[in-house]
Coordinates of C-alpha atoms in Angstrom, one line a residue:
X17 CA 201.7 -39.6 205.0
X18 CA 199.4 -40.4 202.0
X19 CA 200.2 -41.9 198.7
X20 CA 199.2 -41.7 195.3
X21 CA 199.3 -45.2 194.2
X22 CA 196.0 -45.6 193.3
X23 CA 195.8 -42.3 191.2
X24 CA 197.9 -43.0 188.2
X25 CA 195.1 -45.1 186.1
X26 CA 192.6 -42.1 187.3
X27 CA 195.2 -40.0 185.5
X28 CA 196.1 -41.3 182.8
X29 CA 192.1 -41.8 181.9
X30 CA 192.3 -37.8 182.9
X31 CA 195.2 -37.0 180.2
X32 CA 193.7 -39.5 177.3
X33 CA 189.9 -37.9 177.9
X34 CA 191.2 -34.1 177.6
X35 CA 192.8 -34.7 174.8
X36 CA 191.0 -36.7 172.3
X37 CA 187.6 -35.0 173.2
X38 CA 186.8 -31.7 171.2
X39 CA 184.5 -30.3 174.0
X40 CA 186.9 -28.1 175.6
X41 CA 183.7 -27.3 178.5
X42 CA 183.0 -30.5 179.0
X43 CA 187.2 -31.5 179.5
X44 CA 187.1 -28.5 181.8
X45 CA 184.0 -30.1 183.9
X46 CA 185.5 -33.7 183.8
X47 CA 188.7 -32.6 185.2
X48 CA 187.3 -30.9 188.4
X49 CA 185.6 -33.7 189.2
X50 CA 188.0 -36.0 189.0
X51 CA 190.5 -33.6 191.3
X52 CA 187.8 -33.6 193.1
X53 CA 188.0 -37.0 194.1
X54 CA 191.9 -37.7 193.9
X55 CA 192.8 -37.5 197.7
X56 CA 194.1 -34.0 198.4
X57 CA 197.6 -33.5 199.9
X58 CA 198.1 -32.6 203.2
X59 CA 199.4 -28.5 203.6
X60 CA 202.5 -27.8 202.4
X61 CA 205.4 -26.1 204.4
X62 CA 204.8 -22.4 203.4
X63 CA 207.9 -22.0 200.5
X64 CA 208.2 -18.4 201.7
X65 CA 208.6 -18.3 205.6
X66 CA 209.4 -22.2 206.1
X67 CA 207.2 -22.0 209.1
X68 CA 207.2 -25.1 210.5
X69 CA 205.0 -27.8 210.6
X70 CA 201.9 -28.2 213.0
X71 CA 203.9 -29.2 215.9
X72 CA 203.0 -32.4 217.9
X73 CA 202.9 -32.0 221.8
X74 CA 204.6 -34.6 223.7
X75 CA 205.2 -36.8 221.0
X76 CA 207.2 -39.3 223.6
X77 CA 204.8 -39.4 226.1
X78 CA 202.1 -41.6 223.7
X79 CA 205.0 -43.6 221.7
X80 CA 205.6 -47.2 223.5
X81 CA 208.8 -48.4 223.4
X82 CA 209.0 -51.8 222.4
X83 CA 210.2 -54.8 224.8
X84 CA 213.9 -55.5 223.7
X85 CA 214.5 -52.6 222.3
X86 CA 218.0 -51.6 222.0
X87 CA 220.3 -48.5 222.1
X88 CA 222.9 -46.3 221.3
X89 CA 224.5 -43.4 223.2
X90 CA 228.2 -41.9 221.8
X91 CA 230.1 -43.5 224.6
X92 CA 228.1 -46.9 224.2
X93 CA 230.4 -50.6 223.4
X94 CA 230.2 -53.4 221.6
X95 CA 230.8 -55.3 224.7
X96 CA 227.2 -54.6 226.3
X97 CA 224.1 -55.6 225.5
X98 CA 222.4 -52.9 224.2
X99 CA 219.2 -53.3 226.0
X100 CA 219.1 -49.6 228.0
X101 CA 221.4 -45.9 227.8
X102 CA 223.2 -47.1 230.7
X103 CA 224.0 -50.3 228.8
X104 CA 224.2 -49.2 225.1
X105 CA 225.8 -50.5 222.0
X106 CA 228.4 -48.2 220.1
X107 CA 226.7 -47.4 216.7
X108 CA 228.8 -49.5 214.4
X109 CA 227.9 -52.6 215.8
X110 CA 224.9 -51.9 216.0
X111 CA 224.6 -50.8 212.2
X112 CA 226.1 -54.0 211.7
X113 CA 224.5 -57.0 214.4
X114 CA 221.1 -55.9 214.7
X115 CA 218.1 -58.0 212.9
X116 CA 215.4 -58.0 211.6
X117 CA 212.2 -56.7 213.6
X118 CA 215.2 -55.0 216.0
X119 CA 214.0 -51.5 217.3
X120 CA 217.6 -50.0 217.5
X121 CA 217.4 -46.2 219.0
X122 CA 220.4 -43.9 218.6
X123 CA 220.4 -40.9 220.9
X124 CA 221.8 -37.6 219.8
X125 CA 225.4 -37.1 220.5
X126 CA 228.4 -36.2 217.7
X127 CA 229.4 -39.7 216.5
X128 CA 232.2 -38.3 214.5
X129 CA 234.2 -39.6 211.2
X130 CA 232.6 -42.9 210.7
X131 CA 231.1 -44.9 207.9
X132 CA 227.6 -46.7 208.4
X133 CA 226.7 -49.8 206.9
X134 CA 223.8 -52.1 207.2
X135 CA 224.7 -55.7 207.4
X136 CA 221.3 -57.5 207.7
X137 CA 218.3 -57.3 206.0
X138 CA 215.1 -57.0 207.6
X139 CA 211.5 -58.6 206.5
X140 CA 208.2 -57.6 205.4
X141 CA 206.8 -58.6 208.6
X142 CA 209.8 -57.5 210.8
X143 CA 211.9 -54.1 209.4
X144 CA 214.8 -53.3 211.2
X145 CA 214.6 -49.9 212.3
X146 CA 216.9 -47.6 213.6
X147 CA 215.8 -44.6 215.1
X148 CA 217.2 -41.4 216.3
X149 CA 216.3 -39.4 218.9
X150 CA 216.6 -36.4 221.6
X151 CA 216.4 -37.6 225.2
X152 CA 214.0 -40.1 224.7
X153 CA 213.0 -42.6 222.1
X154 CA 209.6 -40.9 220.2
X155 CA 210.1 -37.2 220.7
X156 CA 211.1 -36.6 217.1
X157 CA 208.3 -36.3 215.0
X158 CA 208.9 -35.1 211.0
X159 CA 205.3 -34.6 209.7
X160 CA 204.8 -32.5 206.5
X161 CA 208.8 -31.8 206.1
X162 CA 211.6 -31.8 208.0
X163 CA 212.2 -30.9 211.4
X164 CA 215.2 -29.2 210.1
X165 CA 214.8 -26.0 208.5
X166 CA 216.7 -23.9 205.7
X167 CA 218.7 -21.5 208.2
X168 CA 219.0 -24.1 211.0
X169 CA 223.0 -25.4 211.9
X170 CA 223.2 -29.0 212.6
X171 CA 223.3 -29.9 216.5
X172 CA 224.1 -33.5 218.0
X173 CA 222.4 -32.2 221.0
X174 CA 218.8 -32.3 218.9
X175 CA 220.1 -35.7 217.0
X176 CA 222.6 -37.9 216.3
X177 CA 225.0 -36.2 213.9
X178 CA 227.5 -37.7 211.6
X179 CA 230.2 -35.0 211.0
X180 CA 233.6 -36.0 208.7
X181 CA 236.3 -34.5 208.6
X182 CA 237.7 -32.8 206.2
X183 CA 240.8 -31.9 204.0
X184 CA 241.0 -28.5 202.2
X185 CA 237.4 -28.3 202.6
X186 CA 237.4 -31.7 200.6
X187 CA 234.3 -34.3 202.0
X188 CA 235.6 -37.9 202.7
X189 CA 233.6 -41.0 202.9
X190 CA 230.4 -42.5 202.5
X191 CA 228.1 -41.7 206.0
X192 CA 225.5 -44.4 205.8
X193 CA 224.8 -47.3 203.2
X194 CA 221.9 -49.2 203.0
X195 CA 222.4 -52.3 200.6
X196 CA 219.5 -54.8 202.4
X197 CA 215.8 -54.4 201.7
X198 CA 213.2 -54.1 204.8
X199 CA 215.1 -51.1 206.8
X200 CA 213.6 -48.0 207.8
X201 CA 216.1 -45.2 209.3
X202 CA 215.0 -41.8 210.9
X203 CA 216.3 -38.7 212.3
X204 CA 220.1 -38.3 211.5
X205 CA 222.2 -35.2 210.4
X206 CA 225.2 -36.0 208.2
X207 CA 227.5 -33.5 207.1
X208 CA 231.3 -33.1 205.0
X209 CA 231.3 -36.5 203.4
X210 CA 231.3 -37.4 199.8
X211 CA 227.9 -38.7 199.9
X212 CA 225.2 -38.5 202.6
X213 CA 223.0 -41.8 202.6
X214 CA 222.8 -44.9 199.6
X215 CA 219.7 -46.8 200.1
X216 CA 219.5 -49.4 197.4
X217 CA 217.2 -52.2 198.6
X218 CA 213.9 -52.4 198.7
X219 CA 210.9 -51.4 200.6
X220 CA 213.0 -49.2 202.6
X221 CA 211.7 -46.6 204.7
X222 CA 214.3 -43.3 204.9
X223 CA 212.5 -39.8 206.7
X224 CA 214.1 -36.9 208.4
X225 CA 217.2 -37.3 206.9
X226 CA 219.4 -34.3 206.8
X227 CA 222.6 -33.9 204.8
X228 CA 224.4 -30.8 204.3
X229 CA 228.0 -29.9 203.3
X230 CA 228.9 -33.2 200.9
X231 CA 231.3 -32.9 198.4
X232 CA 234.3 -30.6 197.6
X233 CA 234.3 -27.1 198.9
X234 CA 238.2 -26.5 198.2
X235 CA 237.6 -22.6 197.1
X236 CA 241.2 -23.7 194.6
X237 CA 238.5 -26.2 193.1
X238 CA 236.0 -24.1 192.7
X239 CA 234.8 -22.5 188.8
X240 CA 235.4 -19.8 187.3
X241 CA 236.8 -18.5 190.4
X242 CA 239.7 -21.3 191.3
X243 CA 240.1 -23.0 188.1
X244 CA 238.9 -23.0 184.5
X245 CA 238.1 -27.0 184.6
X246 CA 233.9 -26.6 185.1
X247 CA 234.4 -30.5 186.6
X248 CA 236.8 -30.4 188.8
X249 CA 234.4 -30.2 191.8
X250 CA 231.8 -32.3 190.6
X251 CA 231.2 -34.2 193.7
X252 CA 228.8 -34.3 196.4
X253 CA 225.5 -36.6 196.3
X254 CA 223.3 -35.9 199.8
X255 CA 221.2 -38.4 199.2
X256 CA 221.2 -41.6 197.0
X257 CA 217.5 -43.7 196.6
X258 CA 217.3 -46.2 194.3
X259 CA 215.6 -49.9 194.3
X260 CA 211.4 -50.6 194.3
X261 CA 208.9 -50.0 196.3
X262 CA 210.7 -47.4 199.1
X263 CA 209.7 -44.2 200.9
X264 CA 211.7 -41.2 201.1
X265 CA 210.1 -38.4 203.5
X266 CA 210.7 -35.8 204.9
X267 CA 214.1 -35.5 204.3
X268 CA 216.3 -32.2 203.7
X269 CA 219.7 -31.3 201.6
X270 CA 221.7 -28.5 201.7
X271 CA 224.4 -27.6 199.5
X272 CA 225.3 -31.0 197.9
X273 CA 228.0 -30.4 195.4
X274 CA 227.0 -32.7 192.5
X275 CA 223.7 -34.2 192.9
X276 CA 220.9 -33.4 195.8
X277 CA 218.9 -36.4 195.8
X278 CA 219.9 -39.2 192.5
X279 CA 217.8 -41.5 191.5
X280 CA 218.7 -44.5 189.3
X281 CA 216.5 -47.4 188.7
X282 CA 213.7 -46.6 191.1
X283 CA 210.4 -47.9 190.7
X284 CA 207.1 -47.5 192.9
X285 CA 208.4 -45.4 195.3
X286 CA 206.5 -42.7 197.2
X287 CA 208.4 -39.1 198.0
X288 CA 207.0 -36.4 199.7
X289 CA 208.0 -33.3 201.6
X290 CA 211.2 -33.6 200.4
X291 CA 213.7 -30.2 200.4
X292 CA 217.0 -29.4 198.8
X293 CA 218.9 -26.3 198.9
X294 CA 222.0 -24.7 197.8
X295 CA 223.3 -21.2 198.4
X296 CA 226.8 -22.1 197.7
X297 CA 228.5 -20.4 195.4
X298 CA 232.2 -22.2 195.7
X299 CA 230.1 -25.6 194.8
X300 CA 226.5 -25.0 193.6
X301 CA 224.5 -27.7 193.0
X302 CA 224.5 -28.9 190.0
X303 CA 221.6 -31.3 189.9
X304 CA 219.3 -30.8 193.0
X305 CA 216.6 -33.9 192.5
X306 CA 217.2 -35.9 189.5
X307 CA 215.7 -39.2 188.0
X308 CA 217.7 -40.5 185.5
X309 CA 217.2 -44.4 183.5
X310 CA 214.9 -47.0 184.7
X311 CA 213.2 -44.4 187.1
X312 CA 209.5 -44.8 186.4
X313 CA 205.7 -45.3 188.3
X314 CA 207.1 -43.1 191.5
X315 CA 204.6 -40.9 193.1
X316 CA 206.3 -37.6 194.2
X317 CA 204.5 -34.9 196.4
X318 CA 205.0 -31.7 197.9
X319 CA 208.8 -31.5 197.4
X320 CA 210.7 -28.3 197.5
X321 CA 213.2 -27.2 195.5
X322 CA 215.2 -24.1 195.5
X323 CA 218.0 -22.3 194.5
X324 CA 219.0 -19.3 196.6
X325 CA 221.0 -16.3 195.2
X326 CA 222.5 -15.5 191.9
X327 CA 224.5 -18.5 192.0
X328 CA 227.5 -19.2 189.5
X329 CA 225.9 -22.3 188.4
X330 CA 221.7 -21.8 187.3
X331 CA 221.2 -25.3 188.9
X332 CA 219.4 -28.1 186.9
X333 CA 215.8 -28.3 189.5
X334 CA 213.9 -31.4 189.5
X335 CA 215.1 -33.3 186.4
X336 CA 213.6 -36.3 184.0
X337 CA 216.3 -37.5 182.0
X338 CA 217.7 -40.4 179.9
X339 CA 215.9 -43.8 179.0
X340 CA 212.5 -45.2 180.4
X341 CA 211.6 -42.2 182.6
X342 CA 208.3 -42.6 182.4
X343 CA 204.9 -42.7 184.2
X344 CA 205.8 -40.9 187.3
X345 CA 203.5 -38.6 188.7
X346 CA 204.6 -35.3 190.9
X347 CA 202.0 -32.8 192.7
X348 CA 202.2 -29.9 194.7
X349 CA 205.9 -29.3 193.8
X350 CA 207.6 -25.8 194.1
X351 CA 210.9 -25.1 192.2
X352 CA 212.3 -21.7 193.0
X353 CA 214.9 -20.0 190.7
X354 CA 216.3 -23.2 189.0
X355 CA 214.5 -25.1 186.0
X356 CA 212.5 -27.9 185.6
X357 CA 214.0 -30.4 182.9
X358 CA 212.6 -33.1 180.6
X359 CA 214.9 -34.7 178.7
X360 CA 215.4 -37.6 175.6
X361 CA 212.4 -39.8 174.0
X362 CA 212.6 -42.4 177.2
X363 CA 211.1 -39.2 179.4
X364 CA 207.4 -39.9 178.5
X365 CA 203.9 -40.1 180.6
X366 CA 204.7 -38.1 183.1
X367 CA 202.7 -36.0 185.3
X368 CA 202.4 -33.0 186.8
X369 CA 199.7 -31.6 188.7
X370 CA 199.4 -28.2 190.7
X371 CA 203.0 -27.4 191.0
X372 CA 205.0 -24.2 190.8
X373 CA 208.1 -23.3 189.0
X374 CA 208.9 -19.5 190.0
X375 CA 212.0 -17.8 189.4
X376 CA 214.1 -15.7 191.6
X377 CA 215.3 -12.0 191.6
X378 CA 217.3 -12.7 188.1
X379 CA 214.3 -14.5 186.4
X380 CA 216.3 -17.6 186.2
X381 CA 215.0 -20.7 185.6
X382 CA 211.9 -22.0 183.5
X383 CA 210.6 -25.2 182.2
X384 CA 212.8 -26.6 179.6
X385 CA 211.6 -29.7 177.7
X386 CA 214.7 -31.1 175.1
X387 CA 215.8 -33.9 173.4
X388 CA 212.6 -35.6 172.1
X389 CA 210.9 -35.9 175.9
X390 CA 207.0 -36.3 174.7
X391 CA 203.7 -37.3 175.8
X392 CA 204.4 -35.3 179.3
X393 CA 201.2 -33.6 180.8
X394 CA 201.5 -30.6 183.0
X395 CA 197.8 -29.6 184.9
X396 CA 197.1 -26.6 186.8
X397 CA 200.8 -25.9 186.9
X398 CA 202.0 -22.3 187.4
X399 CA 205.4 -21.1 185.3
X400 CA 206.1 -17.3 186.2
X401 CA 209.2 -14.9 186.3
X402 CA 211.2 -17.2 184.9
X403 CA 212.2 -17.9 181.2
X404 CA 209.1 -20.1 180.2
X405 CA 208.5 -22.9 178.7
X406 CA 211.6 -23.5 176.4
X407 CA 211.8 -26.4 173.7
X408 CA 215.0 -27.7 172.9
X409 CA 217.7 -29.9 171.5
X410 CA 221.5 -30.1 171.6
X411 CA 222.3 -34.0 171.8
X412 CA 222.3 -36.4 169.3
X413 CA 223.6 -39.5 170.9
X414 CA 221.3 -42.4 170.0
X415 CA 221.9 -44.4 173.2
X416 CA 221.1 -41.8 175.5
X417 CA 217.4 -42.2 173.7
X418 CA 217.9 -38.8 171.5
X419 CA 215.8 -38.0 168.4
X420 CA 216.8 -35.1 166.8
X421 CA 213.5 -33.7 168.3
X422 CA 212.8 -30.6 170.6
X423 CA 209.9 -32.4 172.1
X424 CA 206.6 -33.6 170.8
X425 CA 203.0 -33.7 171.8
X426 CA 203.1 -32.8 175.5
X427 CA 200.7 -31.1 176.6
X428 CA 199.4 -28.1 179.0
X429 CA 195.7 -28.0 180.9
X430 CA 194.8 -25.1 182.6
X431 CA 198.3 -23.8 183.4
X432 CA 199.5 -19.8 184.1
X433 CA 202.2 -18.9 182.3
X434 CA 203.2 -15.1 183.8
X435 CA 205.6 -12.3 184.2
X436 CA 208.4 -12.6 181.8
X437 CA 209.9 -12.0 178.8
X438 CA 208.5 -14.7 177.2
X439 CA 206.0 -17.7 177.7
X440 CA 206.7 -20.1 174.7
X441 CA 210.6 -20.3 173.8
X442 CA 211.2 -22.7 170.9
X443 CA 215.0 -22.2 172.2
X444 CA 217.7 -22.1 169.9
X445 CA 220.6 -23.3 172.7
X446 CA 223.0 -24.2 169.7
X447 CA 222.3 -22.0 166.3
X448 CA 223.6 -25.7 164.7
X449 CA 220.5 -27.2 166.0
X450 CA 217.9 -24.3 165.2
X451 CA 216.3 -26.7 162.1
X452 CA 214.7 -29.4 164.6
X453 CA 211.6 -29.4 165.5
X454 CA 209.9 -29.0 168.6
X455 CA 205.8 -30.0 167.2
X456 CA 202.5 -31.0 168.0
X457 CA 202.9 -29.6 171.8
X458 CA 199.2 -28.6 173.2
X459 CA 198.1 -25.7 175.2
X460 CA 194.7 -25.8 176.1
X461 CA 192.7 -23.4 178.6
X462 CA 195.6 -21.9 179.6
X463 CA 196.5 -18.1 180.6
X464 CA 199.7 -16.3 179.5
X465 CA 199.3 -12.7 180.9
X466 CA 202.1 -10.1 181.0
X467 CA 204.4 -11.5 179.1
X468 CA 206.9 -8.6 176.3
X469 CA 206.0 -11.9 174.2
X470 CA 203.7 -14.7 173.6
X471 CA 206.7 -16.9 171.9
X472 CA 210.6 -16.4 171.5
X473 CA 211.3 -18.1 167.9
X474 CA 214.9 -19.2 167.5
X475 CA 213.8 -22.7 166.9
X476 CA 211.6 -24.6 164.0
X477 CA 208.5 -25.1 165.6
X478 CA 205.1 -26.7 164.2
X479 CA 201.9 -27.7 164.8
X480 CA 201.8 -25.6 168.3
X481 CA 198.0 -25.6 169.4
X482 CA 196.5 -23.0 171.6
X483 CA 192.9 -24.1 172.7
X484 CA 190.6 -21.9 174.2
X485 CA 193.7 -19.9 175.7
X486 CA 193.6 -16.3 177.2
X487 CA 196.3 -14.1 176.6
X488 CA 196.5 -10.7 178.7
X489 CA 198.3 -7.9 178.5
X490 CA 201.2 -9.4 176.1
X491 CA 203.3 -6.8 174.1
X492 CA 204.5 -8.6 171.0
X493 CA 203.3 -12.0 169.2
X494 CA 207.4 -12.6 169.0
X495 CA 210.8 -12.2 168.9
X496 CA 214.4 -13.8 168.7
X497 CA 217.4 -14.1 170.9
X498 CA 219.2 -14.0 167.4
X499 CA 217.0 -12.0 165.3
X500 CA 219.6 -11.6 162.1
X501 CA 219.6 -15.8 162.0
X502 CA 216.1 -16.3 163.0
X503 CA 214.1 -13.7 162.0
X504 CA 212.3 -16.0 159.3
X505 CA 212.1 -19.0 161.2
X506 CA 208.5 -19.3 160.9
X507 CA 206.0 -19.7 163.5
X508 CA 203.5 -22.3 163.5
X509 CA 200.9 -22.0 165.6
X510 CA 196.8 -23.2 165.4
X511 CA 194.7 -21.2 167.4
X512 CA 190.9 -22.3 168.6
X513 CA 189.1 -20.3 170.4
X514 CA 191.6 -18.3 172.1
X515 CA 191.3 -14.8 173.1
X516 CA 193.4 -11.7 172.9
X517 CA 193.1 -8.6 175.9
X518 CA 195.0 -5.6 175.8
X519 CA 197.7 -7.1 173.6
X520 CA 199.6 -4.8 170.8
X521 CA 199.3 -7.5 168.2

């Protein structure tokens, strides 16, 4: 797995050059170079088949185990001593008596309705690990995303699977918790509980973690369909990651009622080739990988995001929100048919480089930047089929780190913006709210191309730039959502530079 540490400075140097400097050719040159040198990510997992990774033959037959290892088979007991299958601990004691530098390996099996929790913290020169496995300790190997994939079933014959049981389709219980810092866990499948897995210490290690089916599925609880309360089901976090300096990898979610993966607090941690799913339409997802206050100098990379299906619920996607979001930097992300989201003044200096936000059959989705979020940089990004890039603002509560601002001075470098109704929406959301700004956003050498319009206006907008832009085949300058109230909203744009092909306007 690589890391991105080292690239933020490189970055922000990046962001502070393109934009102070009025030599948009010589920006253009400085960027390539420096991409040029930023450590590439490894291949993604192709978004449309999910092919699977390169596989990895034998992976067992080079792993050593180490001397003293212990293990953990479905039928093991507290009573042994752990130290072979034939001699194995039952899981709960072992969650709660091994040490740190332990090797613990749990072979796959259906460990039922339990609850995990580790007791004892490990070191920086000794984690305790606990490992799952197949037959023999090594032969799962999660490189470049999960060994699960969307359209597998869970199977404790592949790994050890955590399964709760349920009550009116209701999820119960919390599968594994992980309070201690200095543990690394791999290869488990949870499924029906409330929440999947809580790591809150630090320098934890969590990959190949899959989690599907948490929260409430009761079809009674379920809106519009069941009940008119929007709430009532609003449960369901697959996976929980907060504290400094951690890994997440590799992990996978699948229909988790509230929240896909939450983070809260969590600093310096490294993501990558995480997934999350939902195609649930008693209990979408509502938030699918969300960073909310005191979330901040993360490095996030090749995660995948998606929404499958016109679900009842358009899905919040990967989503910046609340106080001191800040300086976290995200490449080589796809989100499919769900939005990206940027939200309140504390939701500054981030980010993101290369990634996709594509909308599905319906168009939905979009990247929606509200509430004063400012100072964000997107590069090489591509936003198509989907409804653009929307400005808004519908909160005004001060402690949440609202402005009365639609978002300011972010700005766009070398981005496509394609195949929609329109690329720029200063979004009314509330007609209350149309009279704040969104203002002095940047779009420099960027491409909107066929688009009905370059900008939906249902929002006061000003000091929009558009730097040595192309626009192709565009139909219409503007329109409104609410023409008859917004019709003279003006539009404040400054164009340099920017050409105009096949456009009526």
């Amino acid at each position: 797995m690589k890391t991105y540490l080292n690239n933020a400075f490189s970055f922000l140097f990046i962001i502070a050059f393109i934009f102070s400097s009025q030599s948009c050719t010589n920006d253009a040159l400085f960027v390539e170079a420096i991409l040029a040198t930023e450590p590439e990510s490894e291949p993604p997992v192709d978004p449309v088949t999910n092919e699977d990774p390169v596989p990895v033959e034998n992976p067992s037959s080079t792993f050593k185990i180490p001397e003293g290892s212990y293990y953990v088979t479905v039928s093991g007991k507290s009573t042994n001593d752990g130290l072979s299958e034939a001699n194995a601990w039952d899981i709960e004691y072992a969650f709660s008596n091994a040490k740190a530098g332990d090797y613990v390996f749990i072979k796959s099996g259906n460990y039922g309705n339990i609850e995990l929790r580790v007791k004892n913290p490990g070191t920086s020169s000794e984690p305790l690990r606990f490992i799952g496995y197949t037959s023999t300790p090594g032969d799962i190997i999660a490189e470049q995303g999960s060994t699960f994939k969307y359209g597998d079933q869970v199977d404790p014959n592949v790994m050890p699977l955590l399964q709760a049981t349920r009550t009116n389709n209701e999820g119960n219980g919390n599968a594994i918790n992980i309070s201690q810092p200095y543990v690394e866990i791999s290869n488990f499948q949870i499924k029906n509980y409330i929440s999947g897995l809580s790591s809150y210490g630090e320098y934890n290690v969590v990959n190949n973690i899959i989690v599907v089916e948490v929260g409430d599925f009761n079809p009674a609880h379920s809106y519009p369909t069941g009940t008119s309360n929007a709430f009532l089901n609003y449960n369901g976090i697959g996976i929980a990651f907060n504290g400094e300096f951690s890994t997440l990898k590799n992990c996978f979610v699948l229909n988790s009622g509230s929240e896909g993966y939450r983070f809260y607090e969590a600093q310096n941690q490294t993501h990558s080739y995480n997934q999350v799913y939902s195609d649930n339409n008693i209990n979408p997802t509502d938030y699918y990988y969300l960073f909310s206050t005191g979330s901040s100098n993360n490095e996030i990379s090749n995660i995948h995001v998606e929404r499958i299906g016109n679900l009842e619920h358009g899905g919040h996607g990967l989503v910046l929100k609340t106080l001191d979001v800040n300086n976290n930097n995200f490449y080589d992300c796809l989100i499919k048919n769900t939005n990206v989201e940027l939200s309140y003044s504390g939701v500054k200096n981030n980010s993101f480089i290369r990634c996709k936000i594509i909308g599905g059959d319906d168009g939905d989705g979009g990247l929606s930047i509200a509430n004063g979020a400012n100072n964000n940089s997107f590069i090489n990004c591509v936003i198509s089929n989907n409804q653009g890039v929307m400005f808004a603002d519908w909160d005004e509560t001060v402690s949440l780190g609202d402005v009365k601002n639609a978002g300011h001075n972010n700005k766009f470098f070398q981005c496509e913006i394609k195949d929609m109704i329109g690329g720029v929406n200063f979004y009314w959301y509330s007609v209350q709210n149309s009279e704040i700004y969104a203002n002095d956003n940047i779009f420099e050498e960027c491409t909107f191309s066929n688009l009905d319009n370059l900008f939906i206006v249902d929002r006061a907008n000003l000091n929009t730039k558009f730097i040595n832009c192309s626009v192709v085949n565009v139909k219409k300058l503007r329109d409104s959502y609410y023409p008859t109230i917004h019709s003279s909203i003006p539009l404040n744009i400054v164009h340099q530079n920017t050409t105009y092909e096949n456009s009526d306007f």
